[in-house]
Amino acid sequence: YAMLLSLIFLIVLVAAVVGFVFRHEIKTNFESNLNLALENYNVTADRHSEAVDTIQRMLHCCGVQNYSDWERTEYFSQKGIPRSCCKSQNDCLEKDLKDPNKAKMKVFVDGCFFLVTSTMESKMSIVAGIAFGIACFQLIGIILACCLSRYITNNQYEMV
């Protein structure tokens, strides 16, 4: 049991170190994937498009760096900026979303990349604290399992 807990502890420790060391690459990959999702955005039930819509609605943002990122997409030439960028769903008309100057007043202007990364970084201390707490419990479990094993082994020899 102590060996299994030690193995799990090492896996969590390695995952934390790798996440910390490669955090900049994670940001770069996220940004490139978000750009790719914008380029391939459509209104069908595509999971990447749904993810973009969800991020834009939940974080009140639009595009990667700002709302004008949509102007470089094929979707913009057809339908304008997506409705998930709208500040108010009732006040967003398709003709306004096709005109970047009018859309600026009706959509969120901040980009999603900065908001997502800043949200992740602000929550990182909470995640680190929870991980540290779990690691402490695992270490206590490892120590107690080793003590129990030694106690059982010592008593077994005395009984014989």
Coordinates of C-alpha atoms in Angstrom, one line a residue:
Y1 CA 0.0 0.0 0.0
A2 CA 2.9 2.4 0.8
M3 CA 4.5 1.6 -2.5
L4 CA 1.2 2.4 -4.4
L5 CA 0.8 5.7 -2.5
S6 CA 4.5 6.5 -3.2
L7 CA 3.9 5.8 -6.9
I8 CA 0.9 8.1 -7.0
F9 CA 2.7 10.8 -5.1
L10 CA 5.6 10.7 -7.6
I11 CA 3.2 10.9 -10.5
V12 CA 1.5 13.9 -9.1
L13 CA 4.9 15.5 -8.3
V14 CA 6.2 14.9 -11.8
A15 CA 2.9 16.3 -13.3
A16 CA 3.2 19.5 -11.2
V17 CA 6.9 20.0 -12.1
V18 CA 6.2 19.4 -15.8
G19 CA 3.2 21.8 -15.7
F20 CA 5.3 24.5 -14.1
V21 CA 8.2 24.1 -16.4
F22 CA 6.2 24.0 -19.6
R23 CA 3.6 26.6 -18.6
H24 CA 4.8 29.0 -21.4
E25 CA 4.4 26.3 -24.0
I26 CA 0.9 25.6 -22.7
K27 CA 0.0 29.2 -23.2
T28 CA 1.5 29.2 -26.7
N29 CA -0.4 26.1 -27.7
F30 CA -3.6 27.5 -26.2
E31 CA -3.2 30.7 -28.3
S32 CA -2.5 28.8 -31.5
N33 CA -5.4 26.4 -30.9
L34 CA -7.7 29.3 -30.2
N35 CA -6.7 31.0 -33.4
L36 CA -7.3 27.8 -35.3
A37 CA -10.7 27.4 -33.7
L38 CA -11.6 31.0 -34.8
E39 CA -10.4 30.2 -38.4
N40 CA -12.5 27.0 -38.5
Y41 CA -15.5 28.5 -36.7
N42 CA -19.0 27.6 -37.9
V43 CA -22.4 27.5 -36.5
T44 CA -22.8 23.7 -36.7
A45 CA -22.5 21.4 -33.7
D46 CA -18.7 21.5 -33.9
R47 CA -17.2 21.1 -30.5
H48 CA -14.4 23.6 -31.1
S49 CA -17.0 26.2 -32.2
E50 CA -19.1 25.4 -29.1
A51 CA -15.9 25.8 -26.9
V52 CA -15.2 29.2 -28.5
D53 CA -18.8 30.3 -27.9
T54 CA -18.7 29.1 -24.3
I55 CA -15.5 30.9 -23.5
Q56 CA -16.8 34.1 -25.1
R57 CA -20.1 34.0 -23.3
M58 CA -18.6 33.0 -19.9
L59 CA -15.6 35.4 -19.8
H60 CA -17.3 38.3 -21.7
C61 CA -14.6 38.4 -24.3
C62 CA -14.4 38.2 -28.1
G63 CA -11.7 36.9 -30.4
V64 CA -8.2 35.9 -29.4
Q65 CA -6.5 39.3 -28.8
N66 CA -9.7 41.4 -29.4
Y67 CA -12.9 41.4 -31.3
S68 CA -11.2 42.4 -34.6
D69 CA -9.6 39.0 -34.9
W70 CA -12.9 37.8 -36.3
E71 CA -12.5 40.1 -39.4
R72 CA -9.8 37.7 -40.7
T73 CA -12.1 34.7 -40.6
E74 CA -14.4 33.2 -43.3
Y75 CA -17.3 33.3 -40.8
F76 CA -17.1 37.1 -40.6
S77 CA -17.4 37.5 -44.3
Q78 CA -20.6 35.4 -44.2
K79 CA -22.3 36.4 -41.0
G80 CA -20.1 38.8 -39.1
I81 CA -19.0 38.5 -35.5
P82 CA -20.7 35.5 -33.7
R83 CA -23.6 36.3 -31.4
S84 CA -21.6 34.8 -28.5
C85 CA -19.6 38.1 -28.4
C86 CA -22.7 40.2 -27.9
K87 CA -23.0 42.2 -24.7
S88 CA -26.8 41.9 -25.0
Q89 CA -28.4 39.2 -27.2
N90 CA -31.5 41.4 -27.7
D91 CA -29.4 44.3 -29.1
C92 CA -27.3 42.4 -31.6
L93 CA -28.5 42.4 -35.2
E94 CA -26.6 40.5 -37.9
K95 CA -26.1 43.7 -39.9
D96 CA -24.4 45.4 -36.9
L97 CA -22.2 42.3 -36.5
K98 CA -21.0 42.6 -40.1
D99 CA -19.8 46.2 -39.6
P100 CA -16.7 46.3 -37.3
N101 CA -17.4 49.9 -36.4
K102 CA -21.0 49.3 -35.2
A103 CA -20.0 46.0 -33.7
K104 CA -17.5 47.6 -31.4
M105 CA -20.3 49.2 -29.5
K106 CA -22.3 46.0 -29.2
V107 CA -19.7 43.2 -28.6
F108 CA -17.1 42.6 -25.9
V109 CA -13.9 44.2 -27.1
D110 CA -11.4 42.4 -24.9
G111 CA -9.7 39.2 -26.3
C112 CA -10.2 35.8 -24.7
F113 CA -6.6 34.7 -24.6
F114 CA -5.5 37.3 -21.9
L115 CA -8.7 36.6 -19.9
V116 CA -8.3 32.8 -20.0
T117 CA -4.6 32.9 -19.0
S118 CA -5.1 35.5 -16.3
T119 CA -8.0 33.5 -14.9
M120 CA -5.9 30.3 -14.9
E121 CA -3.0 32.1 -13.2
S122 CA -5.3 33.6 -10.6
K123 CA -6.7 30.2 -9.8
M124 CA -3.3 28.5 -9.8
S125 CA -2.6 29.3 -6.2
I126 CA -5.9 27.5 -5.2
V127 CA -5.0 24.5 -7.3
A128 CA -1.4 24.4 -5.8
G129 CA -2.8 24.6 -2.3
I130 CA -5.2 21.8 -2.9
A131 CA -2.4 19.7 -4.5
F132 CA -0.1 20.4 -1.6
G133 CA -2.8 19.3 0.9
I134 CA -3.4 16.1 -1.0
A135 CA 0.4 15.5 -1.1
C136 CA 0.6 15.9 2.7
F137 CA -2.2 13.4 3.2
Q138 CA -0.4 11.0 0.9
L139 CA 2.9 11.4 2.8
I140 CA 1.1 10.8 6.1
G141 CA -0.6 7.7 4.5
I142 CA 2.8 6.4 3.3
I143 CA 4.4 6.9 6.8
L144 CA 1.5 5.2 8.5
A145 CA 1.5 2.3 6.1
C146 CA 5.3 1.8 6.7
C147 CA 4.8 2.0 10.5
L148 CA 1.9 -0.5 10.3
S149 CA 4.0 -2.8 8.1
R150 CA 6.9 -2.7 10.6
Y151 CA 4.6 -3.2 13.5
I152 CA 3.0 -6.3 11.9
T153 CA 6.4 -7.7 10.9
N154 CA 7.8 -7.2 14.5
N155 CA 4.8 -8.8 16.2
Q156 CA 4.9 -11.7 13.8
Y157 CA 8.4 -12.6 14.8
E158 CA 7.6 -12.3 18.5
M159 CA 4.7 -14.6 18.2
V160 CA 6.8 -17.5 16.8

